């Protein structure tokens, strides 16, 4: 049975004080969540340590939103994987479409990052997804398969077992447009098939999350799909009640 995960990507939102309050509210309400659903929150880097102090020992996981593509050194403004692990992170989001789109994050850079993250003991939440133009041209399967293969095929099976995949169609992120359950399921199944070509039966064990305007009103339908194992949540993760309501949708 695959792990069910609901992960909240706070992006560049909240002050440290607001983030600590939000984390406290999530921890408090996490008591309502079934034991087979894992909650993860991904605050901005500046919040990681104080939020770690809130979530430590509660079962709520802590994730970064990104990491550097080098281990250490003269890379002004970057945060290394061992720094993230050192403040209590167990996960890091990698390859979010906002990073690919606004910060020139390429598959090559993501290969560097994913290996560094795994070596530091972090589980990557690896994001893939097509943009609107690619979807309208019917190229979504090709685009997503290429993103999956270019990065994840560089891993060993042991490494792959620690990775969480998130399918996030760019046209659905922060737009209020959600992929239909049918659209999401067909591409999740395709990702799993592509993973199986390289990793065989392990593909059945990999958690694949859906992200893109997922909210309490649509989570149930999405999570009912056989290959959707949870959600990566942006906007709705900034309200503890909505985030928890999504996690209660399994
Ligand atoms: C995201 O950015 O990962 C995301 C899914 O955002 P939203 O839920 O706001 O569409």
Short mmCIF file of C-alpha atoms and ligand atoms in Angstrom, two decimals:
data_model
loop_
_atom_site.label_atom_id
_atom_site.label_comp_id
_atom_site.label_asym_id
_atom_site.label_seq_id
_atom_site.Cartn_x
_atom_site.Cartn_y
_atom_site.Cartn_z
CA UNK A 1 0.00 0.00 0.00
CA UNK A 2 1.44 3.37 -1.03
CA UNK A 3 1.88 6.20 1.43
CA UNK A 4 -0.77 8.93 1.28
CA UNK A 5 0.80 12.35 1.57
CA UNK A 6 -0.57 15.87 1.68
CA UNK A 7 2.22 18.43 1.42
CA UNK A 8 1.81 22.19 1.75
CA UNK A 9 4.05 24.48 -0.30
CA UNK A 10 3.87 27.87 1.39
CA UNK A 11 5.99 29.48 -1.36
CA UNK A 12 7.16 33.04 -0.47
CA UNK A 13 4.32 33.71 1.97
CA UNK A 14 4.05 34.46 5.72
CA UNK A 15 6.42 36.13 8.16
CA UNK A 16 8.29 33.87 10.58
CA UNK A 17 5.74 34.66 13.31
CA UNK A 18 2.81 33.89 10.98
CA UNK A 19 4.52 30.72 9.80
CA UNK A 20 5.02 29.48 13.35
CA UNK A 21 1.32 30.13 14.10
CA UNK A 22 0.27 28.31 10.93
CA UNK A 23 2.51 25.35 11.79
CA UNK A 24 1.05 25.23 15.31
CA UNK A 25 -2.48 25.20 13.89
CA UNK A 26 -1.57 22.39 11.47
CA UNK A 27 -0.02 20.33 14.28
CA UNK A 28 -3.03 20.88 16.51
CA UNK A 29 -5.51 19.81 13.83
CA UNK A 30 -3.31 16.94 12.60
CA UNK A 31 -4.80 14.82 15.40
CA UNK A 32 -7.93 14.53 13.17
CA UNK A 33 -6.00 12.98 10.28
CA UNK A 34 -6.09 9.20 9.70
CA UNK A 35 -2.83 7.48 10.64
CA UNK A 36 -2.12 6.44 7.04
CA UNK A 37 -1.96 10.07 5.81
CA UNK A 38 1.33 11.94 6.22
CA UNK A 39 1.29 15.73 6.42
CA UNK A 40 4.32 17.70 5.27
CA UNK A 41 4.77 21.47 5.32
CA UNK A 42 7.28 23.44 3.24
CA UNK A 43 7.78 26.93 4.67
CA UNK A 44 10.31 29.46 3.33
CA UNK A 45 13.96 28.83 4.30
CA UNK A 46 13.98 31.51 7.00
CA UNK A 47 11.16 29.73 8.86
CA UNK A 48 12.60 26.22 8.81
CA UNK A 49 14.28 26.16 12.20
CA UNK A 50 11.46 27.75 14.24
CA UNK A 51 8.91 25.61 12.41
CA UNK A 52 11.04 22.53 13.05
CA UNK A 53 10.76 23.28 16.77
CA UNK A 54 6.97 23.28 16.38
CA UNK A 55 6.66 20.07 14.34
CA UNK A 56 9.43 17.99 15.95
CA UNK A 57 8.02 14.74 17.33
CA UNK A 58 4.48 15.45 16.05
CA UNK A 59 4.54 13.37 12.86
CA UNK A 60 4.16 16.47 10.67
CA UNK A 61 7.10 16.45 8.25
CA UNK A 62 9.25 19.45 7.37
CA UNK A 63 10.32 20.22 3.81
CA UNK A 64 12.36 22.91 2.11
CA UNK A 65 11.14 24.38 -1.18
CA UNK A 66 14.49 24.13 -2.98
CA UNK A 67 18.19 23.45 -2.39
CA UNK A 68 21.49 24.50 -3.93
CA UNK A 69 23.05 22.54 -6.77
CA UNK A 70 26.44 22.51 -5.01
CA UNK A 71 27.50 21.02 -1.70
CA UNK A 72 29.08 24.20 -0.30
CA UNK A 73 31.28 27.15 -1.17
CA UNK A 74 31.12 30.48 -2.96
CA UNK A 75 27.44 30.42 -4.03
CA UNK A 76 26.04 33.61 -2.52
CA UNK A 77 22.42 33.38 -1.48
CA UNK A 78 22.15 29.61 -1.87
CA UNK A 79 21.23 27.05 0.82
CA UNK A 80 23.01 23.69 0.84
CA UNK A 81 21.38 20.34 1.52
CA UNK A 82 23.33 19.73 4.74
CA UNK A 83 22.12 23.11 6.03
CA UNK A 84 18.55 22.01 5.38
CA UNK A 85 19.09 18.65 7.05
CA UNK A 86 20.75 20.49 9.95
CA UNK A 87 17.61 22.50 10.71
CA UNK A 88 15.39 19.44 10.74
CA UNK A 89 14.25 19.09 7.12
CA UNK A 90 13.43 15.58 5.99
CA UNK A 91 12.23 16.58 2.51
CA UNK A 92 12.87 19.15 -0.17
CA UNK A 93 10.68 20.13 -3.09
CA UNK A 94 12.72 20.06 -6.32
CA UNK A 95 11.86 21.19 -9.83
CA UNK A 96 8.76 23.17 -8.94
CA UNK A 97 7.50 24.82 -12.14
CA UNK A 98 8.04 28.29 -10.62
CA UNK A 99 11.73 27.42 -10.22
CA UNK A 100 11.90 25.94 -13.71
CA UNK A 101 10.11 28.96 -15.20
CA UNK A 102 11.52 31.95 -13.25
CA UNK A 103 14.95 30.70 -12.16
CA UNK A 104 16.04 28.70 -15.18
CA UNK A 105 16.08 25.39 -13.37
CA UNK A 106 17.01 22.76 -15.97
CA UNK A 107 16.86 18.98 -15.83
CA UNK A 108 20.69 19.02 -15.64
CA UNK A 109 20.62 21.21 -12.51
CA UNK A 110 17.90 19.00 -11.04
CA UNK A 111 20.07 15.93 -11.52
CA UNK A 112 22.76 17.63 -9.39
CA UNK A 113 20.23 18.69 -6.77
CA UNK A 114 18.43 15.38 -6.45
CA UNK A 115 21.68 13.47 -5.89
CA UNK A 116 22.86 16.01 -3.29
CA UNK A 117 19.49 15.91 -1.51
CA UNK A 118 19.45 12.12 -1.34
CA UNK A 119 23.06 12.00 -0.16
CA UNK A 120 22.13 14.38 2.69
CA UNK A 121 19.28 12.08 3.71
CA UNK A 122 16.48 14.27 2.34
CA UNK A 123 13.55 12.81 0.42
CA UNK A 124 12.96 14.86 -2.71
CA UNK A 125 9.43 15.88 -3.70
CA UNK A 126 10.18 16.00 -7.41
CA UNK A 127 7.78 18.09 -9.50
CA UNK A 128 6.92 17.64 -13.15
CA UNK A 129 4.20 19.12 -15.33
CA UNK A 130 3.41 20.63 -18.71
CA UNK A 131 2.43 24.21 -19.50
CA UNK A 132 -0.77 25.26 -21.27
CA UNK A 133 0.82 25.47 -24.72
CA UNK A 134 2.24 21.97 -24.35
CA UNK A 135 -1.13 20.62 -23.15
CA UNK A 136 -2.99 22.29 -26.02
CA UNK A 137 -0.52 20.86 -28.53
CA UNK A 138 -1.17 17.40 -27.07
CA UNK A 139 2.45 17.13 -25.93
CA UNK A 140 1.79 16.68 -22.19
CA UNK A 141 2.72 13.00 -22.08
CA UNK A 142 6.00 13.62 -23.94
CA UNK A 143 6.94 16.64 -21.80
CA UNK A 144 6.22 14.93 -18.49
CA UNK A 145 7.86 11.66 -19.52
CA UNK A 146 11.01 13.55 -20.54
CA UNK A 147 11.10 15.41 -17.19
CA UNK A 148 10.69 12.11 -15.34
CA UNK A 149 13.29 10.20 -17.35
CA UNK A 150 15.94 12.94 -17.58
CA UNK A 151 16.20 13.20 -13.81
CA UNK A 152 14.81 10.08 -12.17
CA UNK A 153 16.47 7.59 -14.53
CA UNK A 154 19.83 8.74 -13.09
CA UNK A 155 18.88 7.23 -9.69
CA UNK A 156 19.38 3.74 -8.35
CA UNK A 157 16.29 1.84 -7.19
CA UNK A 158 17.36 2.39 -3.59
CA UNK A 159 17.47 6.15 -4.20
CA UNK A 160 14.21 6.16 -6.17
CA UNK A 161 12.43 4.50 -3.26
CA UNK A 162 12.98 7.72 -1.26
CA UNK A 163 11.52 10.04 -3.92
CA UNK A 164 7.99 11.43 -3.96
CA UNK A 165 6.80 12.56 -7.39
CA UNK A 166 4.38 15.47 -7.83
CA UNK A 167 2.49 16.00 -11.10
CA UNK A 168 1.61 19.68 -11.31
CA UNK A 169 0.23 20.94 -14.61
CA UNK A 170 1.56 24.51 -14.84
CA UNK A 171 -1.76 25.77 -16.19
CA UNK A 172 -3.49 24.64 -12.99
CA UNK A 173 -1.07 26.16 -10.45
CA UNK A 174 -2.52 29.15 -8.65
CA UNK A 175 -5.02 29.69 -11.48
CA UNK A 176 -8.11 28.16 -9.92
CA UNK A 177 -8.21 25.71 -12.88
CA UNK A 178 -7.83 22.12 -11.72
CA UNK A 179 -7.05 19.19 -13.94
CA UNK A 180 -10.12 16.98 -14.03
CA UNK A 181 -9.77 13.76 -12.07
CA UNK A 182 -9.69 11.95 -15.43
CA UNK A 183 -6.89 14.16 -16.83
CA UNK A 184 -4.87 13.82 -13.63
CA UNK A 185 -5.38 10.04 -13.37
CA UNK A 186 -4.30 9.36 -16.96
CA UNK A 187 -1.03 11.22 -16.54
CA UNK A 188 -0.34 9.77 -13.09
CA UNK A 189 -0.78 6.30 -14.61
CA UNK A 190 1.57 7.28 -17.43
CA UNK A 191 4.22 8.50 -14.95
CA UNK A 192 3.94 5.22 -13.07
CA UNK A 193 4.30 3.29 -16.35
CA UNK A 194 7.41 5.31 -17.24
CA UNK A 195 8.88 4.68 -13.78
CA UNK A 196 8.15 0.95 -14.19
CA UNK A 197 10.19 0.83 -17.43
CA UNK A 198 13.26 1.76 -15.40
CA UNK A 199 12.45 0.56 -11.87
CA UNK A 200 10.04 -2.35 -12.42
CA UNK A 201 7.73 -3.25 -9.55
CA UNK A 202 9.10 -0.40 -7.41
CA UNK A 203 6.94 1.97 -9.48
CA UNK A 204 3.90 0.59 -7.67
CA UNK A 205 5.36 1.77 -4.36
CA UNK A 206 6.13 5.35 -5.41
CA UNK A 207 3.83 8.06 -4.07
CA UNK A 208 2.66 10.37 -6.86
CA UNK A 209 0.96 13.59 -5.73
CA UNK A 210 -1.31 15.87 -7.72
CA UNK A 211 -0.81 19.64 -7.47
CA UNK A 212 -2.63 22.54 -9.05
CA UNK A 213 -5.51 24.40 -7.40
CA UNK A 214 -6.30 21.40 -5.21
CA UNK A 215 -8.75 22.47 -2.49
CA UNK A 216 -11.24 20.92 -0.06
CA UNK A 217 -13.99 20.98 -2.73
CA UNK A 218 -12.09 18.92 -5.33
CA UNK A 219 -9.62 16.84 -3.28
CA UNK A 220 -12.00 13.91 -2.73
CA UNK A 221 -12.56 13.29 -6.43
CA UNK A 222 -8.84 13.57 -7.20
CA UNK A 223 -7.72 11.36 -4.31
CA UNK A 224 -10.25 8.68 -5.28
CA UNK A 225 -8.23 8.02 -8.48
CA UNK A 226 -6.15 4.84 -8.28
CA UNK A 227 -2.80 6.46 -9.15
CA UNK A 228 -3.21 9.70 -7.17
CA UNK A 229 -1.67 9.24 -3.74
CA UNK A 230 -2.20 12.71 -2.32
CA UNK A 231 -1.59 16.36 -3.06
CA UNK A 232 0.99 19.10 -3.23
CA UNK A 233 -0.98 22.11 -2.11
CA UNK A 234 -0.10 25.77 -2.66
CA UNK A 235 -2.69 28.44 -1.84
CA UNK A 236 -4.95 26.21 0.25
CA UNK A 237 -2.00 25.21 2.47
CA UNK A 238 -1.90 28.75 3.89
CA UNK A 239 -5.11 28.11 5.83
CA UNK A 240 -4.79 25.29 8.36
CA UNK A 241 -8.50 24.44 8.11
CA UNK A 242 -8.36 24.03 4.32
CA UNK A 243 -5.11 22.08 4.45
CA UNK A 244 -6.55 19.68 7.01
CA UNK A 245 -9.86 19.41 5.13
CA UNK A 246 -7.84 18.32 2.06
CA UNK A 247 -6.03 15.70 4.14
CA UNK A 248 -9.39 14.42 5.36
CA UNK A 249 -10.49 13.83 1.75
CA UNK A 250 -9.05 10.30 1.40
C1 LIG B 1 1.98 24.54 -6.05
O1 LIG B 1 2.51 25.59 -6.30
O2 LIG B 1 2.67 23.55 -5.77
C2 LIG B 1 0.51 24.48 -6.12
C3 LIG B 1 -0.05 23.33 -6.30
O3 LIG B 1 -0.15 25.68 -5.99
P1 LIG B 1 -1.74 25.91 -5.94
O4 LIG B 1 -2.32 24.84 -5.05
O5 LIG B 1 -1.91 27.28 -5.35
O6 LIG B 1 -2.24 25.81 -7.34
#
